[in-house]
Amino acid sequence: MPDSQPQPQPPSNPPRPPGAPGPSGPALLLCGARLTDGRTVDVRLGGGRIEAVGTAGSLASGPARTGVTRVDLSGYLLLPAPAEPHAHGDTALSAEHPGPVSYAPEDVQRRATQAALLHLGLGATVVRAHVRVGDVQGLGALGAVLRARRSLRGLAELTTVAMPRLLTGPAGADGLAMLRDAVKMGASVVGGCPDLDPDPAGYVEAVLELASEHGCPVDLHTDAADPARLARLAAMAGGLRPGVTIGPCAGLARLPAHLASRAADQLAAAGVTVVCLPQGGCGGAGRRGTAPVRLLRAAGVRVAAGSGALRDIANPVGRGDPLEAAYLLASVHGLRPEDAYDAVSASARAALGLPEVRVEAGFPAELLAVRGDRLAGALSLAYSRIVVHRGRVVARTSAVREYCHATGAGEPGLPRQGRGELS
């Protein structure tokens, strides 16, 4: 098995104007895919949506349709594609270079583009990137990530969260002005780290007020270790539309059980989504750990899972793999594989305000095919993947395991893949 990922390169095709339709391409027929309910089906895609789902061979044997490309998915499990609700495009991949993180616009744009392509190759067709604004970065990092977003149009969706450091007191006035300018530039979500402000409640209030004014979602970093502060956040966030997300909330797991349970009930009543980071923390997350996902889910809180840092100083070995996040939720935190995958797919998409995806006619053609026939196995050994975005294949990863020749290699029952021999 390969033990490293190839470094993706930014796409060379020029970006299309904002609002222009993606490349339509030929209609796709996904043949012989297995679904989580055990059925083997053909799936026809067109116009960025799923047109039809039928038993294996039924769609391929019908009247010929010109311009249809067939993709053989025999041996693959077909799933709704994951979404990445918590990434840091401005600092991603920076641990691989010595010295301080460069915030030169060209460096940020290159890193953000490569990071989004890594996420895409792993299955996430939509990425929400948290970007620092103010301080030494000003709005330069945000502008660079927005340019990366335009260059990726048609391959993947990249949305941005503007994160000022301070919003209260004399120094906070500049941060608030910067946050307003960030929204005007194109940041679609407002957020930040209230735990780092001298007045966390005031910080949250400022963010929620600006979000209400502009109709933006809110996404805040918090450790959630202070139950009184969390209760105030839930009280202020209740009813805000289009919604409030917080994460990674690892501090909830360190609270006494009765306080954590009360906080979970308050978050559920307020409709706040929690994004946990099973693969590690991020620069704005403080202490590491994972939120108590089973407690939150039992209280009725929507729980999504993100990747956090992707090979930056906060986590130099961060993978950004949604299936690994689901694997950890299942293997470490005791979720059923179906619930673990929901955290990186359906719940992650809902956290981002995206429409639901099912492998059924009429739903968006945002799909991930993984080698395997059961979800548990796919989460364990998800090496080969085919990613579909807007109805077309946008990424493929193929892995082959080979075993060297041995005396008993011809014995029946020994596993073997591939036709080559290792010397």
Coordinates of C-alpha atoms in Angstrom, one line a residue:
M1 CA 0.0 0.0 0.0
P2 CA 1.3 3.5 -0.7
D3 CA 2.2 5.2 2.6
S4 CA 2.0 8.8 1.4
Q5 CA -0.4 11.0 -0.5
P6 CA 0.7 12.6 -3.8
Q7 CA 0.7 16.4 -3.5
P8 CA -2.2 17.8 -5.5
Q9 CA -1.5 20.7 -7.8
P10 CA -3.8 23.6 -8.4
P11 CA -6.0 23.2 -11.5
S12 CA -4.7 24.9 -14.6
N13 CA -8.1 25.7 -16.1
P14 CA -9.1 29.3 -15.8
P15 CA -12.0 30.0 -13.4
R16 CA -15.5 30.7 -14.8
P17 CA -17.3 33.9 -13.9
P18 CA -19.3 33.7 -10.6
G19 CA -22.7 32.3 -11.2
A20 CA -21.7 30.5 -14.4
P21 CA -22.9 26.9 -14.6
G22 CA -20.5 24.1 -14.1
P23 CA -19.4 21.9 -17.0
S24 CA -22.4 19.7 -17.9
G25 CA -20.4 16.9 -19.4
P26 CA -22.0 13.7 -20.5
A27 CA -24.6 11.9 -18.4
L28 CA -23.2 9.2 -16.2
L29 CA -24.4 5.7 -15.6
L30 CA -22.9 4.2 -12.5
C31 CA -23.2 0.4 -13.0
G32 CA -23.3 -2.4 -10.4
A33 CA -22.9 -0.3 -7.3
R34 CA -23.8 -1.7 -3.9
L35 CA -25.9 0.3 -1.5
T36 CA -25.8 0.1 2.3
D37 CA -29.1 -1.8 2.3
G38 CA -27.5 -4.6 0.4
R39 CA -29.0 -3.9 -3.0
T40 CA -26.9 -3.8 -6.2
V41 CA -28.1 -1.1 -8.5
D42 CA -27.4 1.1 -11.5
V43 CA -27.6 4.8 -11.0
R44 CA -28.1 7.3 -13.8
L45 CA -27.0 10.9 -13.3
G46 CA -27.8 14.0 -15.3
G47 CA -28.0 17.7 -14.8
G48 CA -26.1 17.5 -11.5
R49 CA -28.8 15.2 -10.0
I50 CA -29.7 11.6 -9.7
E51 CA -32.2 10.8 -12.5
A52 CA -32.9 7.1 -11.8
V53 CA -32.0 4.2 -9.6
G54 CA -32.7 0.7 -10.8
T55 CA -31.7 -2.9 -10.2
A56 CA -28.3 -3.8 -11.6
G57 CA -28.5 -4.0 -15.4
S58 CA -32.0 -2.5 -15.7
L59 CA -30.8 1.0 -16.7
A60 CA -28.0 -0.2 -18.9
S61 CA -30.3 -2.6 -20.9
G62 CA -32.9 0.1 -21.7
P63 CA -33.1 2.2 -24.9
A64 CA -29.7 3.5 -25.9
R65 CA -29.1 7.1 -24.8
T66 CA -26.4 9.1 -26.6
G67 CA -23.7 10.8 -24.6
V68 CA -24.0 8.5 -21.6
T69 CA -20.7 7.5 -20.0
R70 CA -20.6 4.3 -18.0
V71 CA -18.6 3.8 -14.8
D72 CA -18.3 0.3 -13.5
L73 CA -18.8 0.3 -9.7
S74 CA -18.7 -3.5 -9.3
G75 CA -17.1 -4.1 -5.9
Y76 CA -17.8 -0.5 -4.7
L77 CA -20.2 0.7 -2.0
L78 CA -22.0 3.9 -3.1
L79 CA -22.7 6.6 -0.4
P80 CA -23.8 10.2 -0.2
A81 CA -20.6 12.2 -0.4
P82 CA -19.1 13.6 2.8
A83 CA -18.7 17.3 3.5
E84 CA -15.9 18.9 5.5
P85 CA -17.4 21.4 8.1
H86 CA -14.2 22.4 9.8
A87 CA -11.0 23.1 7.9
H88 CA -8.3 25.7 8.0
G89 CA -7.3 26.5 4.5
D90 CA -5.1 29.5 5.3
T91 CA -2.7 27.4 7.5
A92 CA -3.1 24.0 5.9
L93 CA 0.1 22.2 4.8
S94 CA 2.2 24.9 6.5
A95 CA 4.0 22.5 8.8
E96 CA 5.9 21.1 5.9
H97 CA 7.9 24.3 5.5
P98 CA 10.4 25.6 8.0
G99 CA 9.9 28.9 9.8
P100 CA 6.8 31.0 10.6
V101 CA 3.7 30.4 8.5
S102 CA 3.7 32.6 5.4
Y103 CA 0.7 34.7 4.9
A104 CA 1.8 35.9 1.5
P105 CA -1.4 35.8 -0.7
E106 CA 0.2 33.5 -3.3
D107 CA 1.3 31.0 -0.5
V108 CA -2.1 31.0 1.2
Q109 CA -3.9 30.5 -2.2
R110 CA -1.7 27.6 -3.1
R111 CA -2.1 25.9 0.3
A112 CA -5.8 26.5 0.4
T113 CA -6.2 25.0 -3.2
Q114 CA -4.1 22.0 -2.5
A115 CA -5.9 21.4 0.8
A116 CA -9.3 21.5 -0.8
L117 CA -8.1 19.0 -3.5
L118 CA -6.8 16.7 -0.8
H119 CA -10.2 16.9 0.9
L120 CA -11.9 16.2 -2.4
G121 CA -9.7 13.2 -3.2
L122 CA -10.8 11.8 0.2
G123 CA -14.4 12.3 -0.7
A124 CA -15.5 15.7 0.6
T125 CA -17.1 17.7 -2.2
V126 CA -17.8 20.7 0.0
V127 CA -15.3 22.3 2.4
R128 CA -15.9 25.1 5.0
A129 CA -12.6 26.9 5.7
H130 CA -12.1 29.0 8.8
V131 CA -9.8 31.9 7.9
R132 CA -8.2 34.4 10.2
V133 CA -8.9 38.1 9.5
G134 CA -7.2 41.1 11.2
D135 CA -3.9 41.3 12.9
V136 CA -1.0 40.7 10.5
Q137 CA -3.2 38.9 8.0
G138 CA -5.6 41.8 7.5
L139 CA -8.0 40.6 4.8
G140 CA -5.2 39.2 2.6
A141 CA -5.6 35.6 3.7
L142 CA -9.4 35.7 3.1
G143 CA -8.9 37.2 -0.3
A144 CA -6.4 34.4 -1.2
V145 CA -8.8 31.7 0.0
L146 CA -11.6 33.3 -2.0
R147 CA -9.4 33.2 -5.1
A148 CA -8.8 29.5 -4.4
R149 CA -12.5 29.0 -4.2
R150 CA -13.0 30.5 -7.7
S151 CA -10.2 28.4 -9.2
L152 CA -11.9 25.2 -7.8
R153 CA -15.3 26.0 -9.3
G154 CA -16.7 22.9 -10.8
L155 CA -14.3 20.6 -8.9
A156 CA -15.3 21.3 -5.3
E157 CA -17.2 23.9 -3.3
L158 CA -15.1 26.0 -0.8
T159 CA -16.9 28.3 1.6
T160 CA -15.2 30.6 4.1
V161 CA -15.7 31.6 7.8
A162 CA -14.2 35.0 8.7
M163 CA -12.5 34.7 12.2
P164 CA -11.4 37.9 13.9
R165 CA -9.3 37.7 17.1
L166 CA -10.9 40.4 19.2
L167 CA -14.4 42.0 19.0
T168 CA -14.7 43.8 22.4
G169 CA -13.0 46.7 24.1
P170 CA -10.9 49.3 22.3
A171 CA -9.0 46.8 20.3
G172 CA -12.3 45.1 19.3
A173 CA -13.5 48.0 17.2
D174 CA -10.9 47.2 14.5
G175 CA -11.9 43.5 14.6
L176 CA -15.6 44.3 14.1
A177 CA -14.8 46.6 11.2
M178 CA -12.6 43.9 9.7
L179 CA -15.4 41.3 10.1
R180 CA -17.9 43.6 8.3
D181 CA -15.4 44.1 5.5
A182 CA -14.9 40.3 5.3
V183 CA -18.6 39.8 4.7
K184 CA -18.6 42.4 2.0
M185 CA -15.6 40.6 0.4
G186 CA -17.5 37.3 0.2
A187 CA -17.1 35.5 3.5
S188 CA -20.3 33.5 3.7
V189 CA -20.1 32.7 7.4
V190 CA -19.0 34.8 10.5
G191 CA -17.2 33.2 13.4
G192 CA -14.1 33.3 15.5
C193 CA -12.9 32.3 19.0
P194 CA -14.8 33.9 21.8
D195 CA -12.7 32.0 24.4
L196 CA -9.7 34.2 23.4
D197 CA -11.5 37.5 23.9
P198 CA -11.5 39.2 27.3
D199 CA -15.3 39.3 27.1
P200 CA -16.4 36.0 25.5
A201 CA -20.1 36.8 25.9
G202 CA -19.6 40.2 24.3
Y203 CA -17.8 38.6 21.4
V204 CA -20.6 36.1 20.8
E205 CA -23.2 38.9 21.0
A206 CA -21.2 41.0 18.4
V207 CA -21.0 38.0 16.0
L208 CA -24.6 37.1 16.4
E209 CA -25.7 40.7 15.8
L210 CA -23.7 41.0 12.6
A211 CA -24.9 37.6 11.4
S212 CA -28.5 38.6 12.0
E213 CA -27.9 41.9 10.1
H214 CA -26.5 40.1 7.1
G215 CA -28.4 36.8 7.2
C216 CA -25.2 34.8 7.7
P217 CA -24.7 31.5 9.5
V218 CA -22.4 31.5 12.5
D219 CA -19.6 29.1 13.3
L220 CA -17.6 29.6 16.5
H221 CA -14.6 27.9 18.0
T222 CA -15.0 27.1 21.6
D223 CA -13.7 24.5 24.0
A224 CA -17.0 24.6 25.9
A225 CA -15.3 24.0 29.2
D226 CA -17.3 26.7 31.0
P227 CA -20.9 25.6 31.5
A228 CA -22.1 29.1 32.5
R229 CA -20.5 30.6 29.4
L230 CA -22.0 27.9 27.2
A231 CA -25.4 28.4 28.7
R232 CA -25.2 32.1 27.7
L233 CA -24.1 31.2 24.2
A234 CA -27.1 28.8 23.8
A235 CA -29.5 31.4 25.1
M236 CA -28.2 34.1 22.7
A237 CA -28.1 31.7 19.7
G238 CA -31.5 30.2 20.1
G239 CA -33.7 30.9 17.1
L240 CA -31.0 32.5 15.0
R241 CA -31.4 31.6 11.3
P242 CA -29.7 30.3 9.2
G243 CA -28.1 28.7 12.2
V244 CA -25.3 28.5 14.7
T245 CA -22.5 25.9 14.8
I246 CA -19.9 25.5 17.5
G247 CA -16.9 23.3 17.9
P248 CA -14.8 21.4 18.8
C249 CA -16.3 21.5 22.3
A250 CA -13.8 19.0 23.7
G251 CA -14.1 20.7 27.1
L252 CA -17.6 19.2 27.5
A253 CA -16.1 15.8 27.9
R254 CA -14.1 17.0 30.9
L255 CA -17.2 18.4 32.8
P256 CA -19.0 16.5 35.5
A257 CA -21.7 14.3 33.9
H258 CA -24.6 16.4 35.3
L259 CA -23.2 19.6 34.0
A260 CA -22.3 18.2 30.6
S261 CA -25.8 16.7 30.3
R262 CA -27.4 20.1 31.2
A263 CA -25.3 21.8 28.6
A264 CA -26.2 19.3 25.9
D265 CA -29.9 19.9 26.7
Q266 CA -29.4 23.6 26.4
L267 CA -27.6 23.3 23.0
A268 CA -30.4 21.0 21.7
A269 CA -33.1 23.4 22.8
A270 CA -31.3 26.3 21.0
G271 CA -30.8 24.3 17.8
V272 CA -27.0 24.7 17.9
T273 CA -25.0 22.2 15.9
V274 CA -21.7 20.8 17.4
V275 CA -18.8 19.9 15.1
C276 CA -16.3 17.6 16.8
L277 CA -12.8 16.9 15.6
P278 CA -12.0 13.2 16.2
Q279 CA -8.7 13.4 14.3
G280 CA -7.2 16.1 16.4
G281 CA -7.6 19.8 17.3
C282 CA -6.8 23.0 15.4
G283 CA -5.1 26.2 16.2
G284 CA -8.2 27.9 17.6
A285 CA -9.4 25.0 19.6
G286 CA -7.2 25.1 22.8
R287 CA -6.9 21.7 24.5
R288 CA -7.3 18.6 22.5
G289 CA -9.9 15.9 22.8
T290 CA -13.3 15.0 21.3
A291 CA -16.7 16.2 22.4
P292 CA -18.9 13.6 24.1
V293 CA -20.7 12.7 20.9
R294 CA -23.0 10.0 22.4
L295 CA -24.2 12.4 25.1
L296 CA -24.9 15.1 22.7
R297 CA -26.7 12.9 20.2
A298 CA -28.8 11.4 23.0
A299 CA -29.9 15.0 24.0
G300 CA -31.0 15.7 20.4
V301 CA -28.0 17.8 19.4
R302 CA -27.0 17.6 15.7
V303 CA -23.4 16.3 15.8
A304 CA -21.1 16.6 12.7
A305 CA -17.5 15.7 12.5
G306 CA -14.7 17.7 10.8
S307 CA -11.0 17.3 10.3
G308 CA -9.5 20.4 11.9
A309 CA -5.9 21.0 11.2
L310 CA -4.4 19.6 8.1
R311 CA -0.6 19.3 8.5
D312 CA -0.2 22.6 10.2
I313 CA 1.5 23.5 13.5
A314 CA -1.6 22.4 15.5
N315 CA -1.5 18.9 14.0
P316 CA 1.5 18.2 11.7
V317 CA 0.1 14.8 10.8
G318 CA -3.5 15.8 10.2
R319 CA -5.1 13.8 7.4
G320 CA -8.3 15.6 6.7
D321 CA -10.0 12.3 5.9
P322 CA -13.8 12.2 6.6
L323 CA -13.8 8.4 6.6
E324 CA -11.1 8.3 9.2
A325 CA -13.2 10.7 11.3
A326 CA -16.1 8.3 11.0
Y327 CA -13.9 5.4 11.8
L328 CA -12.7 7.1 15.0
L329 CA -16.3 7.9 16.0
A330 CA -17.2 4.2 15.6
S331 CA -14.1 2.6 17.0
V332 CA -13.2 5.0 19.9
H333 CA -16.5 6.6 20.7
G334 CA -18.9 3.7 20.2
L335 CA -21.2 5.0 17.4
R336 CA -22.7 2.6 15.0
P337 CA -21.0 2.8 11.6
E338 CA -24.2 4.3 10.1
D339 CA -24.3 7.0 12.7
A340 CA -20.6 7.6 12.5
Y341 CA -20.8 8.1 8.7
D342 CA -23.9 10.3 9.1
A343 CA -21.7 12.7 11.2
V344 CA -19.4 13.3 8.2
S345 CA -22.1 13.2 5.5
A346 CA -25.8 14.0 6.2
S347 CA -25.2 15.9 9.5
A348 CA -22.1 17.7 8.1
R349 CA -24.1 18.8 5.0
A350 CA -27.0 20.0 7.2
A351 CA -24.5 22.0 9.3
L352 CA -23.4 23.7 6.2
G353 CA -26.9 24.4 5.1
L354 CA -26.7 22.1 2.1
P355 CA -29.6 20.0 0.7
E356 CA -29.9 16.4 1.8
V357 CA -28.3 13.7 -0.4
R358 CA -29.7 10.2 -0.8
V359 CA -29.0 7.6 -3.5
E360 CA -32.5 8.1 -4.8
A361 CA -34.0 9.8 -7.9
G362 CA -34.2 13.6 -7.6
F363 CA -31.4 14.1 -5.1
P364 CA -28.1 16.0 -5.8
A365 CA -25.5 13.8 -7.5
E366 CA -22.9 14.3 -4.7
L367 CA -21.6 10.7 -4.2
L368 CA -18.7 8.7 -2.9
A369 CA -17.9 5.2 -4.1
V370 CA -15.6 3.2 -1.8
R371 CA -14.2 -0.2 -2.4
G372 CA -16.1 -2.7 -0.3
D373 CA -19.6 -4.1 0.3
R374 CA -20.4 -3.1 3.9
L375 CA -20.1 0.3 5.6
A376 CA -18.1 -1.1 8.5
G377 CA -15.5 -2.5 6.1
A378 CA -15.4 0.7 4.1
L379 CA -14.6 2.8 7.2
S380 CA -11.9 0.3 8.1
L381 CA -10.2 -0.1 4.8
A382 CA -11.4 2.8 2.6
Y383 CA -8.4 3.0 0.2
S384 CA -9.9 3.1 -3.3
R385 CA -12.4 5.9 -3.8
I386 CA -14.3 7.5 -6.7
V387 CA -15.8 11.0 -6.0
V388 CA -18.8 12.4 -7.9
H389 CA -19.6 16.2 -7.7
R390 CA -22.4 17.8 -9.6
G391 CA -23.0 14.6 -11.5
R392 CA -19.5 14.0 -12.8
V393 CA -16.4 12.1 -11.6
V394 CA -14.0 14.6 -10.2
A395 CA -11.5 12.4 -8.3
R396 CA -10.3 8.8 -8.3
T397 CA -8.0 7.1 -5.8
S398 CA -6.9 3.5 -6.6
A399 CA -4.9 1.4 -4.3
V400 CA -3.6 -2.2 -4.9
R401 CA -2.1 -4.4 -2.3
E402 CA 0.5 -7.0 -3.5
Y403 CA 2.3 -9.7 -1.6
C404 CA 5.7 -11.0 -2.4
H405 CA 6.2 -14.5 -3.7
A406 CA 6.4 -17.1 -1.0
T407 CA 6.7 -20.9 -0.9
G408 CA 3.0 -21.3 0.0
A409 CA 1.8 -18.6 -2.4
G410 CA 0.0 -21.1 -4.4
E411 CA -1.9 -22.6 -1.5
P412 CA -5.7 -22.2 -1.7
G413 CA -7.2 -19.6 0.6
L414 CA -4.2 -17.2 0.6
P415 CA -5.3 -13.7 -0.2
R416 CA -3.8 -12.0 -3.1
Q417 CA -4.5 -8.8 -5.1
G418 CA -2.8 -7.6 -8.2
R419 CA -0.8 -9.5 -10.8
G420 CA 2.7 -8.2 -10.2
E421 CA 5.3 -9.8 -7.9
L422 CA 7.4 -7.8 -5.5
S423 CA 11.1 -8.6 -5.7

